[in-house]
Every structure is written in structure tokens, then in C-alpha cells.
Amino acid sequence: MTLQNTKTFPQGGVHPANNKLTADQPIQDLPLPASVSVHLGQHIGKPAAPVIRVGDTVKVGQLIARADGFISAAVHAPVSGRIEKFIDVMDQTGYKKPAVVIRTDGDHWQEGIDLSPDLVTDIKADGETIIQKIADAGIIGMGGAGFPTHVKLRPPEGKTIEYLLINGVECEPFLTSDHRLMLEKGHELVVGIKILLKALRINKAMIGIEDNKKDAIELLRQHAAAERQIEIYPLKVWYPQGGERQLIKSLTQREIPPPPKGLPVDVGCAVFNVATTLAVYEAVQKNKPCMDRVVTITGAGLTNPGNFRVRVGTFVTQLIEAAGGLPDNAGKILSGGPMMGKALPQTDIPITKTMGGIVIFPANQACRKPSMECIRCAKCVSVCPLGLEPYLLMTLSEKGLWERAREERMLSCCECACCQYICPSNRPLLDYIRYGKSVLTQMLRAEKNHE
Amino acid sequence: MSPVVFYTIISLSTVGIVAAVILYFVAQRFKVVEDPRIDQIEQALPGANCGGCGFPGCRAFAEACVKADDLSQLFCPVGGSDCMGVIAKILNLQVQAKEKLVAVVRCEGSYDKRPKTIRYDGAPTCAIMHQAVSSDTGCPNGCLSWGDCVVVCRFDAIHMNPVTGLPEVDEKKCTACGACVTACPKGIIELRKMGPKGCRIYVGCVNQDPGSVARKACQAACIGCGLCVKACPFDAISLEKNLAYIDQDKCKLCRKCVAVCPTGAIVEINFPPKKQPQTDATRHTTHGEGETTQPKRHTIQKKT
């Protein structure tokens, strides 16, 4: 076997244990729920505006809320049935947000959606039609960010895209939904990439995959062997390899200017997650809008961990039941991975388009260790992929020294949690930095309004 | 005297005198003429530099007073009406006596009444917890008990009660500067009138969930039943978003609302104990002092 030269980003990062318990579990369909609670604001930007009323009957894939504004996305019915009510439902942040409840009745799909498993390779639609179809399908960044895809495909005035980057990295421990998609839907993924290339009017696509998914790398290389524009690059198994800033640096050696101003489009790149790319294939070739996704349900104590295709709006409770039920010693339920995931306050929380994994930790692993004083070891500085000084940012946040925090680029933090992971004193670095970022953002907004 | 010593003395003295003359003229040229009343007023002020007046420090407030034509918009909550009277005399202006205000904690959801639904493991401040998970109980609006309000108080007037998990205001020390009001991320603390002999009534809840949800989360919650609104003979109580609110300008402290509230959400402070025994176990009277004991009836002076 030849030694692969894997690319990586130059600064910072950590290597948490992979724990990919469900890597070999093929995707199963989760049985239809009795009702779904579909949040109207699953994406970045303004929440969608409902176009249906209580009492209406809807079919699967029918539009239930249209995009409201330039940065917004449509929402479609994930099940067929009756619109029961509009109500505020708790989402993964712990806050209640507006949602539509649909009581399921059968599985009747909207006319025009191609439900056959046949691969459609011929891309008939032109670039502008492709982007419109993606917008109509309500596709958003399914890697977790939730940015409306159609907006990404229309770069602003004066900016051009040169490279299409496909994010198949999945660097978070435990999560395997993207891995399974690459193994099981590889052909569809390749067509999806070609669709995106057509929409962007370029011919250079790079797929980045972490080297712990050698089977996916090999398989996609075979599928894409005939496509000159698509190249697969194995990347070093190092967190946060899948962050778009790190991915762009690893694959193109280009650096996005630091946040809050920098975006991939500033360096001529567009980055899309594999689940998003697959949703693009389904929307353009099969007329299927974005109303379901593959979710990994995993954790050491589960009897049946796996990867399930789940309709949006299904409660996490049902997903846990399908995995064999909540273990007796369950201590923490995370939405996302252990690095950037959010602990859920209850299980009656609906799956949204951006939730790719649920990880259950036993009680003896769920709690943080007690926090101690900073010993100035600077481990947090060496692991920060953005080159920040987390120990300093935490102190500035504690003391409310916001001008200095701004100078120290607190807003550049990408919240990867490498600093909090590595700190030997168990200091809640990221908690304070997140708080500081929200205060600074509000301050800057107030300043801007004053001008 | 040796020549070295003699010439040293002469040359250094000359340098000294020249420097003194230069400094005198520079001091005169760059003299800052300030109204001497600013210093006088600053002396009269408490000097806590708490910002309760809305100015950055006592000196800035003193400057504002001297510049102002009248003192109606200027008030030092720490010094109070007495201090404003002294300032008015210095400036030869009129000043109206303002009602003394005090901070009031509008949450009665103690640990025993409002059970925890999750364990919060994050950074131990109210601001961060509020941003991260909203709450670790079923009530999204209730007190988070980390004491951001206690940390920010400059007058030692608010302390966390470890038994109840709620902050208690020491009304003798509270200056109503408003620091705790801003520090609380849930907006629980309000500045209300101290009241005649310190008697005041307020709704000790800010939960806006529907009654059944609120009640499930906390036994002392306001459930929005509206009995208080009906009971009030002075039309002082309004109900909005499942939450009652008492208008302190209309409230005549008759306590009819306290008697009808089914959950004990309405709180009365500093009233003498009623003659009849209390019939409902959930109702209680708390007193204003910051003692960390079980709530008890207040035995203050008789009503005249």
C-alpha cells in the first residue's frame, strides 16, 4: 500500500478519539411519526412565512412556508396529513420558537416528485433553473450551519467562485451520517457535484474526506474516475478539519479573511456538505424538496445505535426509541458531536434540517470536571486554529473589557471548542467567549445604528 | 568655602529659579478655570461613583448640575432627596423631593417550589447560563441563582439566600442605583417605590407561559387567572401575556389582591401581621431585611 500524503491545515487543532460506533450501520428509514413539529426558522436568516392555515390538508413535499426575504429558505411538509396548529416548540437551543404541527395521515407525496430509486445522470436544467430549483426546494447547509444554499450559489457583485469544495470530512467524533451517505449514495453525490459545477459555471471540484473513511475515499474515486473535474483528497484525521476555513486552507492553501468579515466567496471558494449536495441532486433531478435527512443516533449505552433517515419535525424521543430506548445510566443527550454539540434539556425536541447526530453519554461521562485557576500553560493558544489566545479572551469577557476583546479578535472565534477540550484546568473558556461574542455583536450593531 | 562648592550652589540655584519662573508663567497660561461650585457639589455627593444618576461618576454629575438650569432631570439615588437639597442650596435652585425607590426581586420560585429539570454544568454566571440554556427549570423566566446581581452591587445591599436560591434586598442599604436591574439577564429585578413605612406590594413573578405550564414548572408562579384584577377596587392591576402587574401609582396597598391570589405569587412587604390567621399555607409575608432565614411575619410598628 502506498503512503498517502494527506493534506491538513497548518495551525492548531486536536485529535479527540473517533468513536465512530455506527460507521458500519447502513441507513434505515425511521417509521413515520404520529405528528411532526416543523420549525419555521431552521436556517440562517428570516424565518419562513407560512402559506397554509390550520385545518388544511397537505401532501409530503408540499410548500408550507415560503422564504421571507433575500436570506431565507422555504419549508415543506415532511409528512402528509392535517395542519393541526401553530405553536412555539422548544428547539435545540432550549428556547421555544414558532413551529407548525402536522398530524400524520398516510404517506401521500406531492405530484411531480420522482420517488423511484433510479439514478438520473442527465442534467437537463440550465444554471439559472438549477439555482431556482434549489431555492424552491428549501435546501440549506445541512452540515449544521443552515445557510440557504441558493444564496451561496449567487456570489455578490465583484466576487467570483473558482473552486467547488465538497465537505465529506465529518471530523466530529461519533457522527457517521455523511460517511454512510458517501458509501450508499456515491453515484447520486457525483451527479449532485456536477449540478453544482453547472450552476457555478466552473469545472473544478474537490472533495475533502478525512482519512479514517478509506472505504468512502476509494469508492468515490471509482465513481468519479470518469469525471475529470472532480478530485478526491484524503485529509489528515485532525479536528476541526471539517470547518470551512480549515477545509479551504487544506485544499487550496487560501485563507479566508478573519470573521466577522471573511467568507469563502472572498477567496473564490464555495463549500457544500455532502448531505446538502445530495439534497441538491434530489431537488434538481427528482423534484424532491428538502424535508428529511440522515441522523446518526449513537452512544456507548445504546442497544441499537445507527443511522436513520428521519422526516424533519420528528421528535428526538422517537429516534432514541428506535435505537433501543434511553439507557438507564444516560446522563447527557447531545445534538451534534461532543465538540460543538448542544446538550438537549429534554427529548421532545424536533429534528431540523441541520441536526445530523444525537450522541448519548452515560452519567459518569456527562459532567464537566471542576474548574480551576489558569496555569498559563498556553495549551489553548497552541490548539486554537484561528491563532487566538483563549485564556485572555475568557478573562476579558469575565471583566467586561469589551474594547480590548474586540482588538484581540474575539469575534474571529469559530467556536470549535479545541481550547475548552485541551485545558488542563477545565476552565469554561468557550462559554465565556461565546458570551463575549454575543455582547460584542450587540455593541457593534448599536454602534452601526448610531452612525 | 571651596570654589567648587560655591559655584555649584550658584549654578543650581540659578537653574532652580529659572525653572520656577518658567513654571509660574506656564501655570498661569494653561490655568483651567473651573467653577468652584463643582468641587463643592462633589463634596456633597456620596462619592460612590456608581453611575446610578446616569453619569460616569460623581464629578461628571456635579458638572452636569452646575451646567443645568433646573434640577428636575437630575437625581442622585444614593444621596437621595437630602443630598439634592444640599446641591440645590449651593446652586440656588429649586428641587422637588423624589420618592425613595428600592430594588424588588420579582421571583418567588425558590428551590423547593421550582424543581430543576436538568443539571447545568456551564460557567457559573446568570448571563452565560441565560444565553446557553435559558433555564435549568421548567420556567424560562425565573431566577437563575448564580448572583450576577450580587456581584454588581456596590452597596452590599443584595445577597443570595442559599436555602431558597433567590436574591434578597436589604432595603436599608439599597440606593436604587439600578445596577442589579441591568445585571439580571431575565429582567426580574425592578425599582419600585419604597412605600409609606416601607409597605409595598408587587407580583413576585415574571413568567409569561400559559397558567398550566407555569404552574407545572413552579408552585409560586403567576398563572394569569385574573382574580387579582377583579379583586382590586382601584383598577391598579393589569394582565398581559398570562402575567399580572401592579401599577404602583394606582395601588393603595389595601392587600385584597394578596388575599385572593391562589398561588401566593403576589408579595406584600413590611405590613404588620393580619389579625385573622392565614388560611392558605402557600401565602406568606416576607420582610425587607436581608436575613437568610425562613420567611416569617414581620413585627413592625402598629398601624396608626
Coordinates of C-alpha atoms in Angstrom, one line a residue, chain A:
Chain A
M1 CA 0.0 0.0 0.0
T2 CA 1.3 3.4 -0.9
L3 CA 1.6 6.0 1.8
Q4 CA -1.0 8.7 1.2
N5 CA 0.1 12.3 1.6
T6 CA -2.8 13.7 3.4
K7 CA -3.3 17.4 3.4
T8 CA -4.2 19.4 6.5
F9 CA -4.4 22.9 7.9
P10 CA -1.3 24.5 9.4
Q11 CA -2.3 25.8 12.8
G12 CA -3.9 24.3 15.9
G13 CA -6.4 21.6 16.3
V14 CA -6.8 18.5 18.5
H15 CA -7.4 14.8 18.0
P16 CA -10.3 13.5 20.1
A17 CA -11.0 9.7 19.9
N18 CA -13.1 9.0 16.9
N19 CA -15.7 6.6 18.4
K20 CA -17.3 6.0 15.1
L21 CA -19.5 3.2 16.5
T22 CA -22.1 3.4 13.7
A23 CA -19.8 3.6 10.7
D24 CA -20.9 0.2 9.6
Q25 CA -24.6 0.7 10.1
P26 CA -26.5 1.1 6.8
I27 CA -29.1 3.9 6.6
Q28 CA -32.5 2.8 7.8
D29 CA -35.8 4.6 7.4
L30 CA -37.3 5.7 10.7
P31 CA -41.0 4.8 10.9
L32 CA -43.3 7.8 10.2
P33 CA -44.2 9.7 13.4
A34 CA -47.8 10.3 14.5
S35 CA -47.2 14.1 14.2
V36 CA -44.3 16.4 13.3
S37 CA -43.4 19.9 14.6
V38 CA -41.7 21.8 11.8
H39 CA -39.8 24.9 12.9
L40 CA -40.2 27.8 10.6
G41 CA -36.7 29.2 11.3
Q42 CA -34.3 26.2 10.8
H43 CA -32.0 28.3 8.6
I44 CA -29.8 31.4 8.9
G45 CA -31.9 34.5 8.1
K46 CA -35.5 35.4 8.5
P47 CA -37.9 32.5 9.4
A48 CA -40.1 31.3 6.6
A49 CA -43.6 32.8 6.3
P50 CA -46.5 30.2 6.4
V51 CA -48.7 29.8 3.4
I52 CA -51.1 27.3 4.9
R53 CA -53.8 27.5 7.6
V54 CA -54.9 25.3 10.4
G55 CA -57.2 22.6 9.1
D56 CA -55.5 22.4 5.6
T57 CA -54.6 19.0 4.3
V58 CA -51.1 18.7 2.9
K59 CA -49.1 16.2 1.0
V60 CA -45.4 15.2 1.5
G61 CA -43.2 17.8 -0.1
Q62 CA -45.9 20.5 -0.3
L63 CA -44.8 24.0 0.4
I64 CA -46.0 25.1 3.9
A65 CA -43.9 28.2 4.3
R66 CA -42.1 30.4 1.7
A67 CA -38.8 32.1 2.0
D68 CA -39.2 35.5 3.5
G69 CA -36.5 37.9 2.2
F70 CA -33.2 37.5 0.5
I71 CA -31.6 35.4 3.1
S72 CA -34.3 32.9 4.0
A73 CA -35.4 29.4 2.9
A74 CA -38.7 27.6 2.2
V75 CA -40.1 24.9 4.4
H76 CA -42.0 21.9 3.1
A77 CA -44.3 19.3 4.7
P78 CA -42.3 16.3 5.8
V79 CA -45.5 14.1 6.2
S80 CA -48.9 14.1 4.6
G81 CA -51.9 15.0 6.8
R82 CA -53.7 17.8 8.5
I83 CA -52.2 21.1 9.8
E84 CA -53.1 20.9 13.5
K85 CA -51.8 24.2 15.0
F86 CA -49.1 26.9 15.1
I87 CA -47.3 26.7 18.4
D88 CA -43.9 27.7 19.9
V89 CA -41.9 24.5 20.3
M90 CA -38.6 24.2 22.1
D91 CA -35.7 23.7 19.7
Q92 CA -32.1 22.5 20.4
T93 CA -31.2 25.9 21.9
G94 CA -33.6 25.4 24.8
Y95 CA -35.7 28.3 23.6
K96 CA -39.2 28.0 22.2
K97 CA -39.6 29.0 18.6
P98 CA -42.5 29.1 16.1
A99 CA -43.4 25.8 14.5
V100 CA -46.2 24.1 12.6
V101 CA -47.7 20.9 13.9
I102 CA -48.9 18.4 11.2
R103 CA -50.9 15.3 12.3
T104 CA -49.7 12.5 10.0
D105 CA -52.2 10.7 7.8
G106 CA -50.6 8.1 5.4
D107 CA -47.7 8.9 3.2
H108 CA -49.1 10.7 0.2
W109 CA -46.5 12.6 -1.8
Q110 CA -46.9 15.8 -3.9
E111 CA -47.4 15.2 -7.6
G112 CA -44.3 15.6 -9.7
I113 CA -41.8 14.2 -7.2
D114 CA -39.9 11.2 -8.6
L115 CA -39.8 8.5 -5.9
S116 CA -38.1 5.9 -7.9
P117 CA -34.6 4.8 -6.9
D118 CA -33.3 5.2 -10.4
L119 CA -30.2 7.2 -10.9
V120 CA -30.8 10.3 -13.2
T121 CA -27.4 11.3 -14.7
D122 CA -28.6 13.7 -17.4
I123 CA -28.6 17.3 -16.1
K124 CA -31.3 18.9 -18.3
A125 CA -31.7 22.1 -16.4
D126 CA -29.6 25.1 -17.1
G127 CA -27.6 27.0 -14.4
E128 CA -30.3 29.6 -13.5
T129 CA -33.0 26.9 -13.4
I130 CA -30.8 24.8 -11.1
I131 CA -30.4 27.6 -8.6
Q132 CA -34.2 28.3 -8.7
K133 CA -35.0 24.7 -8.1
I134 CA -32.6 24.6 -5.2
A135 CA -34.3 27.7 -3.7
D136 CA -37.7 26.2 -4.3
A137 CA -36.7 23.0 -2.5
G138 CA -35.7 25.0 0.6
I139 CA -32.1 23.5 0.7
I140 CA -29.9 24.9 3.5
G141 CA -26.4 24.0 4.7
M142 CA -27.0 20.6 6.2
G143 CA -23.6 20.3 7.8
G144 CA -25.0 22.3 10.7
A145 CA -24.7 26.0 9.6
G146 CA -28.1 26.2 7.9
F147 CA -27.1 28.9 5.4
P148 CA -29.6 28.9 2.4
T149 CA -27.8 27.1 -0.5
H150 CA -29.3 29.2 -3.3
V151 CA -27.8 32.4 -1.8
K152 CA -24.3 30.8 -1.8
L153 CA -24.7 29.9 -5.5
R154 CA -25.2 33.6 -6.4
P155 CA -22.0 35.3 -5.4
P156 CA -22.3 39.1 -4.8
E157 CA -21.2 41.7 -7.3
G158 CA -17.5 41.7 -7.9
K159 CA -16.8 38.3 -6.5
T160 CA -16.3 35.1 -8.5
I161 CA -16.1 31.4 -7.5
E162 CA -13.2 29.4 -8.8
Y163 CA -13.4 26.2 -6.7
L164 CA -16.2 24.0 -5.6
L165 CA -15.3 22.2 -2.3
I166 CA -17.4 19.3 -1.1
N167 CA -17.1 18.7 2.6
G168 CA -17.1 15.0 3.3
V169 CA -14.8 15.4 6.3
E170 CA -17.2 14.7 9.3
C171 CA -14.4 15.4 11.8
E172 CA -16.7 15.3 14.9
P173 CA -16.3 12.1 16.9
F174 CA -19.3 9.7 16.8
L175 CA -21.0 11.2 13.8
T176 CA -21.3 8.9 10.7
S177 CA -24.3 10.1 8.6
D178 CA -22.1 11.8 6.0
H179 CA -19.9 8.7 5.8
R180 CA -22.9 6.4 5.1
L181 CA -24.2 8.8 2.5
M182 CA -20.9 8.7 0.7
L183 CA -20.9 4.9 0.7
E184 CA -24.5 4.4 -0.2
K185 CA -25.3 7.3 -2.4
G186 CA -22.0 7.8 -4.1
H187 CA -23.4 7.9 -7.6
E188 CA -26.0 10.4 -6.7
L189 CA -23.4 12.5 -5.0
V190 CA -21.3 12.7 -8.1
V191 CA -24.3 13.9 -10.1
G192 CA -25.0 16.4 -7.4
I193 CA -21.5 17.8 -7.7
K194 CA -21.8 18.1 -11.4
I195 CA -25.1 20.0 -10.9
L196 CA -23.4 22.4 -8.6
L197 CA -20.5 22.9 -11.1
K198 CA -23.0 23.7 -13.8
A199 CA -24.8 26.2 -11.5
L200 CA -21.5 27.9 -10.7
R201 CA -20.2 27.7 -14.3
I202 CA -16.8 26.2 -13.2
N203 CA -15.1 22.9 -13.8
K204 CA -13.0 22.3 -10.7
A205 CA -14.5 20.4 -7.7
M206 CA -12.5 19.0 -4.8
I207 CA -14.0 16.5 -2.3
G208 CA -12.2 16.5 1.1
I209 CA -12.6 13.3 3.2
E210 CA -10.9 12.5 6.4
D211 CA -8.5 9.6 6.1
N212 CA -10.5 7.5 8.6
K213 CA -13.0 6.9 5.9
K214 CA -10.8 5.0 3.5
D215 CA -13.7 3.0 2.1
A216 CA -15.5 6.2 1.1
I217 CA -12.4 7.7 -0.4
E218 CA -11.8 4.5 -2.5
L219 CA -15.5 4.2 -3.6
L220 CA -15.9 7.9 -4.6
R221 CA -12.6 7.7 -6.5
Q222 CA -14.1 4.9 -8.5
H223 CA -17.4 6.7 -9.1
A224 CA -15.7 9.9 -10.2
A225 CA -13.0 8.2 -12.2
A226 CA -14.6 9.3 -15.4
E227 CA -15.1 12.9 -14.3
R228 CA -12.0 15.0 -14.9
Q229 CA -13.4 17.9 -12.9
I230 CA -13.8 16.0 -9.7
E231 CA -10.8 15.1 -7.5
I232 CA -10.9 13.4 -4.1
Y233 CA -8.4 14.4 -1.5
P234 CA -7.8 12.4 1.7
L235 CA -7.3 14.8 4.7
K236 CA -5.4 14.2 7.9
V237 CA -7.7 13.0 10.8
W238 CA -7.5 16.2 12.8
Y239 CA -10.3 18.3 14.3
P240 CA -11.6 20.7 13.1
Q241 CA -10.6 19.6 9.6
G242 CA -14.3 20.0 8.5
G243 CA -14.5 23.7 9.4
E244 CA -14.9 25.6 6.2
R245 CA -11.9 27.8 7.0
Q246 CA -9.7 24.8 7.6
L247 CA -11.0 22.9 4.6
I248 CA -10.3 25.8 2.3
K249 CA -6.8 26.1 3.7
S250 CA -6.1 22.4 3.4
L251 CA -7.4 22.0 -0.1
T252 CA -6.5 25.3 -1.8
Q253 CA -3.9 26.9 0.6
R254 CA -6.1 30.0 0.5
E255 CA -7.0 31.8 3.7
I256 CA -10.4 33.5 4.3
P257 CA -10.0 36.9 6.0
P258 CA -10.9 36.6 9.7
P259 CA -14.5 36.8 10.8
P260 CA -16.8 38.7 11.1
K261 CA -16.0 39.9 7.6
G262 CA -14.4 36.9 5.9
L263 CA -16.4 34.4 3.8
P264 CA -15.3 31.6 1.4
V265 CA -16.6 33.6 -1.5
D266 CA -13.9 36.2 -0.7
V267 CA -11.2 33.7 -1.8
G268 CA -13.2 32.3 -4.7
C269 CA -14.4 29.1 -3.0
A270 CA -17.9 27.7 -2.3
V271 CA -18.1 24.9 0.3
F272 CA -21.0 22.4 0.5
N273 CA -21.6 19.5 2.8
V274 CA -22.2 16.1 1.2
A275 CA -25.8 15.9 2.6
T276 CA -26.5 19.3 1.1
T277 CA -25.1 18.1 -2.2
L278 CA -27.3 15.0 -2.2
A279 CA -30.3 17.2 -1.4
V280 CA -29.3 19.3 -4.5
Y281 CA -29.4 16.1 -6.6
E282 CA -32.8 15.1 -5.2
A283 CA -34.2 18.5 -5.8
V284 CA -32.9 19.1 -9.4
Q285 CA -33.2 15.5 -10.7
K286 CA -36.2 14.2 -8.7
N287 CA -38.1 17.4 -7.8
K288 CA -37.9 16.3 -4.1
P289 CA -37.7 19.2 -1.7
C290 CA -35.6 19.2 1.5
M291 CA -37.8 17.6 4.2
D292 CA -35.8 14.8 5.6
R293 CA -32.2 13.9 6.5
V294 CA -30.0 11.1 7.8
V295 CA -29.3 11.4 11.5
T296 CA -26.8 9.3 13.5
I297 CA -28.1 8.1 16.8
T298 CA -25.1 6.8 18.8
G299 CA -23.6 6.3 22.3
A300 CA -21.9 3.5 24.2
G301 CA -25.0 2.5 26.2
L302 CA -27.5 2.2 23.3
T303 CA -28.6 -1.3 22.2
N304 CA -29.3 -0.3 18.5
P305 CA -27.2 2.7 17.5
G306 CA -27.4 3.5 13.8
N307 CA -28.0 6.0 11.0
F308 CA -31.6 6.7 10.3
R309 CA -33.4 8.7 7.6
V310 CA -35.7 10.9 9.6
R311 CA -38.5 13.2 8.5
V312 CA -37.9 16.8 9.7
G313 CA -40.0 17.6 12.7
T314 CA -39.8 14.1 14.3
F315 CA -39.1 14.3 18.0
V316 CA -35.7 13.1 19.2
T317 CA -37.7 10.8 21.5
Q318 CA -38.7 8.6 18.6
L319 CA -35.2 8.4 17.3
I320 CA -33.9 7.2 20.7
E321 CA -36.7 4.6 20.9
A322 CA -35.6 3.2 17.5
A323 CA -32.1 3.0 18.9
G324 CA -33.3 0.7 21.7
G325 CA -34.5 3.3 24.2
L326 CA -32.7 5.6 26.6
P327 CA -30.2 3.6 28.6
D328 CA -30.7 3.6 32.4
N329 CA -27.4 5.4 33.0
A330 CA -27.9 8.1 30.4
G331 CA -26.6 11.4 31.6
K332 CA -26.4 13.7 28.6
I333 CA -28.1 13.9 25.2
L334 CA -26.2 15.9 22.7
S335 CA -27.5 17.3 19.4
G336 CA -24.3 17.2 17.3
G337 CA -21.0 15.9 18.2
P338 CA -19.2 16.1 21.6
M339 CA -17.0 19.1 20.5
M340 CA -19.6 21.6 19.1
G341 CA -22.8 19.8 20.0
K342 CA -25.6 21.2 22.2
A343 CA -26.9 19.3 25.3
L344 CA -30.7 19.0 25.0
P345 CA -32.8 19.9 28.0
Q346 CA -35.5 17.4 27.0
T347 CA -36.0 14.8 24.3
D348 CA -39.3 16.2 22.9
I349 CA -37.3 18.4 20.5
P350 CA -37.9 18.1 16.8
I351 CA -35.2 17.2 14.3
T352 CA -34.4 20.0 12.0
K353 CA -32.6 20.1 8.6
T354 CA -29.3 20.9 10.3
M355 CA -29.3 18.2 13.1
G356 CA -27.1 15.4 11.9
G357 CA -26.5 13.4 15.0
I358 CA -27.7 12.6 18.5
V359 CA -25.0 11.3 21.0
I360 CA -25.9 9.9 24.3
F361 CA -23.4 9.9 27.1
P362 CA -23.6 7.9 30.3
A363 CA -23.9 9.8 33.6
N364 CA -20.3 9.2 34.6
Q365 CA -19.1 10.8 31.5
A366 CA -21.6 13.6 31.2
C367 CA -20.5 16.1 33.8
R368 CA -17.6 18.5 33.5
K369 CA -14.8 18.3 36.0
P370 CA -14.5 21.2 38.5
S371 CA -12.9 24.3 37.0
M372 CA -9.5 25.6 38.5
E373 CA -7.2 28.6 38.0
C374 CA -5.4 29.3 34.8
I375 CA -1.9 28.0 35.0
R376 CA -0.7 29.9 31.9
C377 CA 0.3 26.6 30.2
A378 CA -0.8 28.2 26.8
K379 CA -2.2 24.8 25.5
C380 CA -5.3 26.7 24.5
V381 CA -3.2 29.0 22.4
S382 CA -1.4 26.2 20.6
V383 CA -4.6 24.4 19.7
C384 CA -6.6 27.4 18.5
P385 CA -7.0 27.0 14.7
L386 CA -7.6 30.8 14.4
G387 CA -4.5 31.7 16.3
L388 CA -6.3 33.4 19.2
E389 CA -5.5 33.4 22.9
P390 CA -8.5 31.8 24.6
Y391 CA -7.2 32.3 28.2
L392 CA -7.0 36.0 27.6
L393 CA -10.4 36.2 25.8
M394 CA -12.0 34.5 28.8
T395 CA -10.6 37.0 31.3
L396 CA -11.6 39.9 29.1
S397 CA -15.1 38.5 28.9
E398 CA -15.2 38.0 32.7
K399 CA -14.1 41.5 33.4
G400 CA -16.2 43.1 30.7
L401 CA -13.3 44.7 28.8
W402 CA -15.0 44.8 25.5
E403 CA -12.8 47.2 23.6
R404 CA -9.8 45.1 24.3
A405 CA -11.7 42.0 23.5
R406 CA -12.5 43.5 20.1
E407 CA -8.8 44.2 19.5
E408 CA -7.9 40.7 20.5
R409 CA -10.2 39.4 17.7
M410 CA -12.8 37.8 19.9
L411 CA -15.2 37.8 17.0
S412 CA -12.9 35.6 15.0
C413 CA -13.6 32.6 17.2
C414 CA -15.3 29.8 15.3
E415 CA -16.4 28.1 18.5
C416 CA -14.7 24.8 17.6
A417 CA -14.1 24.1 21.4
C418 CA -10.5 22.9 20.9
C419 CA -9.4 25.3 23.8
Q420 CA -12.0 24.0 26.2
Y421 CA -11.2 20.4 25.3
I422 CA -7.5 20.8 26.0
C423 CA -7.5 23.0 29.1
P424 CA -5.9 21.0 32.0
S425 CA -7.7 23.3 34.5
N426 CA -11.1 22.5 33.0
R427 CA -11.9 26.2 32.5
P428 CA -15.1 27.1 30.7
L429 CA -13.2 29.0 28.0
L430 CA -15.7 28.7 25.2
D431 CA -18.7 29.6 27.5
Y432 CA -17.2 32.9 28.3
I433 CA -16.0 33.5 24.7
R434 CA -19.5 32.7 23.3
Y435 CA -21.0 35.2 25.8
G436 CA -18.4 37.8 24.9
K437 CA -19.1 37.4 21.2
S438 CA -22.8 38.0 21.7
V439 CA -22.2 41.1 23.8
L440 CA -19.7 42.4 21.2
T441 CA -22.0 41.7 18.3
Q442 CA -24.8 43.7 20.0
M443 CA -22.4 46.5 20.8
L444 CA -21.3 46.7 17.2
R445 CA -24.8 46.6 15.9
A446 CA -25.8 49.5 18.3
E447 CA -22.7 51.5 17.1
K448 CA -23.7 50.9 13.5
N449 CA -27.3 52.1 14.1
H450 CA -26.0 55.2 15.7
E451 CA -24.0 56.2 12.6

